[in-house]
Coordinates of C-alpha atoms and ligand atoms in Angstrom, one line a residue:
M192 CA -8.4 17.3 -1.2
T193 CA -12.3 17.2 -1.4
A194 CA -12.3 20.8 -0.3
I195 CA -11.5 21.9 -3.8
L196 CA -14.1 19.5 -5.4
S197 CA -17.5 21.1 -5.9
D198 CA -20.4 19.0 -4.7
S199 CA -22.5 20.4 -7.5
G200 CA -23.0 18.4 -10.7
S201 CA -24.0 14.8 -11.5
A202 CA -22.4 11.8 -9.7
W203 CA -19.1 10.3 -10.9
S204 CA -19.5 7.1 -12.8
R205 CA -18.6 3.9 -10.7
T206 CA -15.3 3.8 -12.6
E207 CA -14.5 7.4 -12.0
F208 CA -15.6 7.1 -8.3
E209 CA -13.4 4.0 -7.8
A210 CA -10.5 5.8 -9.3
R211 CA -11.0 8.7 -6.9
L212 CA -11.0 6.4 -4.0
R213 CA -7.8 4.6 -5.1
E214 CA -6.1 8.0 -5.8
Q215 CA -6.3 8.5 -1.9
G216 CA -3.6 5.8 -1.6
K217 CA -1.1 8.4 -2.0
A218 CA -1.9 9.1 1.7
Y219 CA -1.7 5.4 2.9
H220 CA 0.6 4.6 5.7
I221 CA 2.9 2.6 3.4
H222 CA 4.3 6.0 2.7
H223 CA 4.8 7.0 6.4
P224 CA 8.4 7.4 7.4
F225 CA 8.0 5.0 10.2
N226 CA 6.7 2.3 7.8
V227 CA 9.4 3.1 5.2
M228 CA 12.0 2.6 8.0
L229 CA 10.4 -0.8 8.8
N230 CA 10.2 -2.0 5.2
T231 CA 13.7 -0.7 4.1
G232 CA 15.5 -2.7 6.9
K233 CA 16.5 0.4 9.0
A234 CA 14.3 -0.5 12.1
T235 CA 16.0 -1.7 15.3
P236 CA 14.5 -4.7 17.1
E237 CA 13.1 -2.3 19.7
Q238 CA 11.5 -0.4 17.1
I239 CA 10.0 -3.5 15.5
R240 CA 8.8 -4.8 18.9
G241 CA 7.2 -1.6 19.7
W242 CA 5.3 -1.5 16.3
V243 CA 4.1 -5.0 16.8
A244 CA 3.0 -4.3 20.4
N245 CA 1.2 -1.0 19.5
R246 CA -0.4 -2.4 16.4
F247 CA -2.0 -5.1 18.6
S248 CA -4.4 -2.6 19.9
Y249 CA -5.6 -2.1 16.3
Q250 CA -5.7 -5.8 15.6
I251 CA -7.9 -6.5 18.5
A252 CA -10.1 -3.5 17.7
I253 CA -10.9 -4.8 14.1
P254 CA -13.4 -7.5 15.2
V255 CA -14.9 -5.2 17.6
K256 CA -15.4 -2.6 15.0
D257 CA -16.8 -5.2 12.6
A258 CA -19.3 -6.3 15.3
A259 CA -20.4 -2.6 15.5
V260 CA -20.9 -2.7 11.7
M261 CA -22.8 -5.9 11.9
S262 CA -25.0 -4.5 14.8
N263 CA -25.9 -1.5 12.7
C264 CA -26.6 -3.5 9.6
P265 CA -30.2 -4.7 9.0
D266 CA -29.1 -6.4 5.6
R267 CA -28.8 -10.2 6.1
E268 CA -26.9 -10.6 2.9
V269 CA -24.3 -8.0 3.8
R270 CA -24.0 -9.5 7.4
R271 CA -23.5 -13.0 5.8
G272 CA -20.4 -11.5 4.1
W273 CA -19.3 -9.3 6.8
I274 CA -19.2 -11.9 9.6
Q275 CA -16.2 -13.5 7.9
R276 CA -14.0 -10.6 9.1
I277 CA -14.8 -11.5 12.7
L278 CA -14.0 -15.1 12.2
D279 CA -10.7 -14.1 10.4
H280 CA -9.4 -12.2 13.4
D281 CA -11.1 -14.0 16.4
G282 CA -10.7 -17.5 14.9
Y283 CA -13.3 -20.1 15.2
E284 CA -14.1 -23.8 15.7
L285 CA -17.0 -24.6 13.4
G286 CA -18.1 -28.1 12.4
G287 CA -14.7 -29.7 13.1
V288 CA -12.8 -26.9 11.3
K289 CA -10.5 -24.8 13.6
D290 CA -8.6 -21.6 12.9
E291 CA -6.7 -19.8 15.5
G292 CA -7.4 -16.5 13.8
G293 CA -5.5 -13.4 13.1
I294 CA -5.2 -12.1 16.6
E295 CA -3.4 -15.2 17.6
A296 CA -1.2 -14.9 14.4
W297 CA -0.3 -11.4 15.5
I298 CA 0.7 -12.6 18.9
R299 CA 2.9 -15.3 17.2
L300 CA 4.4 -12.4 15.1
G301 CA 5.2 -10.6 18.3
I302 CA 6.8 -13.5 19.9
A303 CA 8.8 -14.2 16.8
C304 CA 10.1 -10.5 17.3
G305 CA 11.2 -11.2 20.9
L306 CA 8.1 -10.1 22.9
T307 CA 6.3 -12.2 25.5
R308 CA 2.7 -13.1 25.0
E309 CA 2.0 -11.5 28.3
E310 CA 3.4 -8.1 27.4
I311 CA 1.5 -8.1 23.9
T312 CA -1.7 -8.9 25.4
D313 CA -1.6 -6.7 28.6
G314 CA -1.0 -3.6 26.4
R315 CA 1.9 -2.2 28.6
H316 CA 3.7 -0.9 25.5
I317 CA 0.6 0.8 24.0
I318 CA 1.1 4.6 23.4
P319 CA -2.0 6.6 24.5
A320 CA -2.2 8.4 21.0
V321 CA -2.2 5.0 19.3
Q322 CA -5.1 4.0 21.5
F323 CA -7.0 7.3 20.9
A324 CA -6.7 6.6 17.1
V325 CA -7.9 3.1 17.5
D326 CA -10.8 4.1 19.7
A327 CA -11.8 6.9 17.0
Y328 CA -12.2 4.0 14.5
I329 CA -14.2 1.8 16.8
N330 CA -16.4 4.9 17.8
F331 CA -16.9 5.8 14.2
A332 CA -18.2 2.4 13.4
R333 CA -20.6 2.5 16.4
Q334 CA -22.0 5.9 15.7
R335 CA -22.2 6.1 11.9
P336 CA -24.4 4.4 9.5
W337 CA -23.1 0.9 8.5
Q338 CA -22.6 2.0 5.0
E339 CA -20.0 4.7 6.2
S340 CA -18.2 2.1 8.3
V341 CA -17.9 -0.1 5.4
C342 CA -16.5 2.6 3.3
S343 CA -13.8 3.4 6.0
S344 CA -12.5 -0.1 5.8
L345 CA -11.5 0.6 2.2
T346 CA -8.0 1.6 3.3
E347 CA -7.6 -2.1 2.6
L348 CA -7.6 -1.3 -1.1
F349 CA -4.0 -0.6 -0.4
A350 CA -3.2 -3.3 2.0
P351 CA -2.2 -6.3 -0.1
E352 CA 0.8 -4.0 -1.2
I353 CA 1.9 -3.4 2.2
H354 CA 1.6 -6.9 3.4
K355 CA 3.5 -8.1 0.2
Q356 CA 6.2 -5.5 0.9
R357 CA 6.7 -6.9 4.3
L358 CA 6.9 -10.4 3.1
A359 CA 9.4 -9.4 0.4
T360 CA 11.7 -7.3 2.6
W361 CA 11.6 -8.5 6.3
P362 CA 13.2 -12.0 5.8
E363 CA 16.2 -10.3 4.1
H364 CA 16.3 -7.4 6.5
Y365 CA 15.3 -9.0 9.7
P366 CA 16.6 -12.7 9.3
W367 CA 16.3 -13.0 13.2
I368 CA 12.6 -12.9 13.0
E369 CA 11.4 -16.6 12.7
S370 CA 9.6 -17.0 9.2
T371 CA 6.5 -18.5 10.7
G372 CA 6.1 -15.3 12.7
L373 CA 5.1 -13.6 9.4
Q374 CA 2.1 -15.8 8.7
Y375 CA -0.2 -12.9 9.5
F376 CA 0.9 -11.1 6.5
R377 CA 0.6 -14.0 4.3
N378 CA -3.1 -14.5 5.4
R379 CA -4.0 -10.9 4.9
V380 CA -2.9 -10.7 1.2
T381 CA -5.8 -12.8 0.1
Q382 CA -8.2 -11.8 3.1
A383 CA -7.8 -8.2 2.3
R384 CA -8.6 -8.8 -1.3
R385 CA -11.7 -10.6 -0.4
D386 CA -12.7 -7.8 2.1
V387 CA -12.4 -5.2 -0.5
E388 CA -14.6 -6.9 -3.0
Q389 CA -17.5 -6.6 -0.6
G390 CA -16.5 -3.2 0.8
L391 CA -16.1 -1.6 -2.7
E392 CA -19.4 -3.0 -3.9
V393 CA -21.3 -1.5 -1.1
T394 CA -19.6 1.8 -1.1
L395 CA -19.8 2.2 -5.0
S396 CA -23.6 1.4 -4.8
Y397 CA -24.6 3.3 -1.7
F398 CA -22.6 6.5 -2.3
N399 CA -24.4 7.3 -5.5
T400 CA -24.7 11.1 -5.6
K401 CA -21.9 13.7 -5.9
P402 CA -22.4 14.8 -2.3
L403 CA -22.4 11.3 -1.0
Q404 CA -19.3 10.4 -3.1
L405 CA -17.5 13.4 -1.7
R406 CA -18.5 12.2 1.8
A407 CA -17.0 8.7 1.0
L408 CA -13.7 10.4 0.2
D409 CA -13.8 12.3 3.4
I410 CA -14.6 9.0 5.2
L411 CA -11.6 7.3 3.6
K412 CA -9.3 10.2 4.4
F413 CA -10.5 9.9 8.2
K414 CA -9.4 6.3 8.2
L415 CA -6.1 7.0 6.5
D416 CA -5.6 9.7 9.2
V417 CA -6.3 6.8 11.8
L418 CA -3.4 4.8 10.4
W419 CA -1.1 7.7 9.8
A420 CA -1.6 9.0 13.4
M421 CA -0.8 5.6 14.7
N422 CA 2.6 5.8 12.8
D423 CA 3.1 9.4 14.0
A424 CA 2.8 8.2 17.8
M425 CA 5.2 5.3 17.3
A426 CA 7.7 7.5 15.3
T427 CA 7.6 10.0 18.4
R428 CA 8.0 7.2 20.8
Y429 CA 10.6 5.1 19.1
G430 CA 12.2 7.5 16.7
V431 CA 12.7 7.0 12.9
N432 CA 16.1 6.0 11.5
T433 CA 16.6 7.3 8.0
Ligands
AHQ730 O1 -4.5 -6.4 9.3 C1 -5.4 -5.6 8.9 C2 -6.8 -5.8 8.9 O2 -7.2 -7.0 9.4 C3 -7.6 -4.8 8.4 C4 -9.1 -4.8 8.4 C5 -9.3 -3.4 7.6 C6 -10.5 -2.6 8.2 O3 -11.5 -3.1 8.5 O4 -10.3 -1.4 8.5 N1 -8.2 -2.8 7.6 C7 -7.0 -3.5 8.0 C8 -5.7 -3.3 8.0 C9 -4.9 -4.3 8.4 N2 -3.5 -4.2 8.5 C10 -2.9 -2.8 8.3 C11 -1.4 -3.0 8.1 O5 -0.7 -2.0 7.6 O6 -0.9 -4.1 8.4 C12 -3.6 -2.1 7.1 C13 -5.1 -2.1 7.6 C14 -5.8 -1.1 6.6 O7 -5.3 -1.0 5.5 O8 -6.9 -0.6 7.1

């Protein structure tokens, strides 16, 4: 899409730039046939278990990716905000406050779907192409300027909707999945919104020339492709019921 946008001329306003970022939502994986199958009740238990087991590789990559962002970021104020993402996923026990974290919640989702803890955590179901997409995201965060990695996290602009869609449809379509197993999605609705506040502010401020703004759109497209490619691999492995 950015190929047809000239990089000449003045930068877009913050409002216009944010609109261009949000416009990329049309390529978000909520629209992927595999996800549509999941959220319209057409998935079999095997396809759901395959999705949870494969998405585990993405979930455990998030705090590793965020630690890479932190290691590249010299700005203490940014790190003070960003570290919350690692705590959200790895969990913590600080000053008497304990939180099992999102990775544990994801394992509980898998158990609620009929997987064993062992087969989730040992990665036996993970498709090579899923792992390649996940590794591309981690390596992007390790190798690129931290501001670019922040920008790549902005697929979460579209995440509250997909989590709310699961919460609205899975109980009806998949009553055999224990409701407590969906806690991860409940947690992410608010966590994603908070993540995006920081991610968007950094992105709108740092990418402040037209060439930089076009670069930001390309970065977001890369991350949208990471999510899309994971769904492609799962569709190939597990099929898509229409
Ligand atoms: O559970 C998800 C999550 O913790 C994150 C962090 C963020 C990032 O840093 O890239 N993106 C993200 C996403 C999560 N869940 C995905 C889903 O479909 O359940 C969506 C994904 C994203 O939109 O990037």
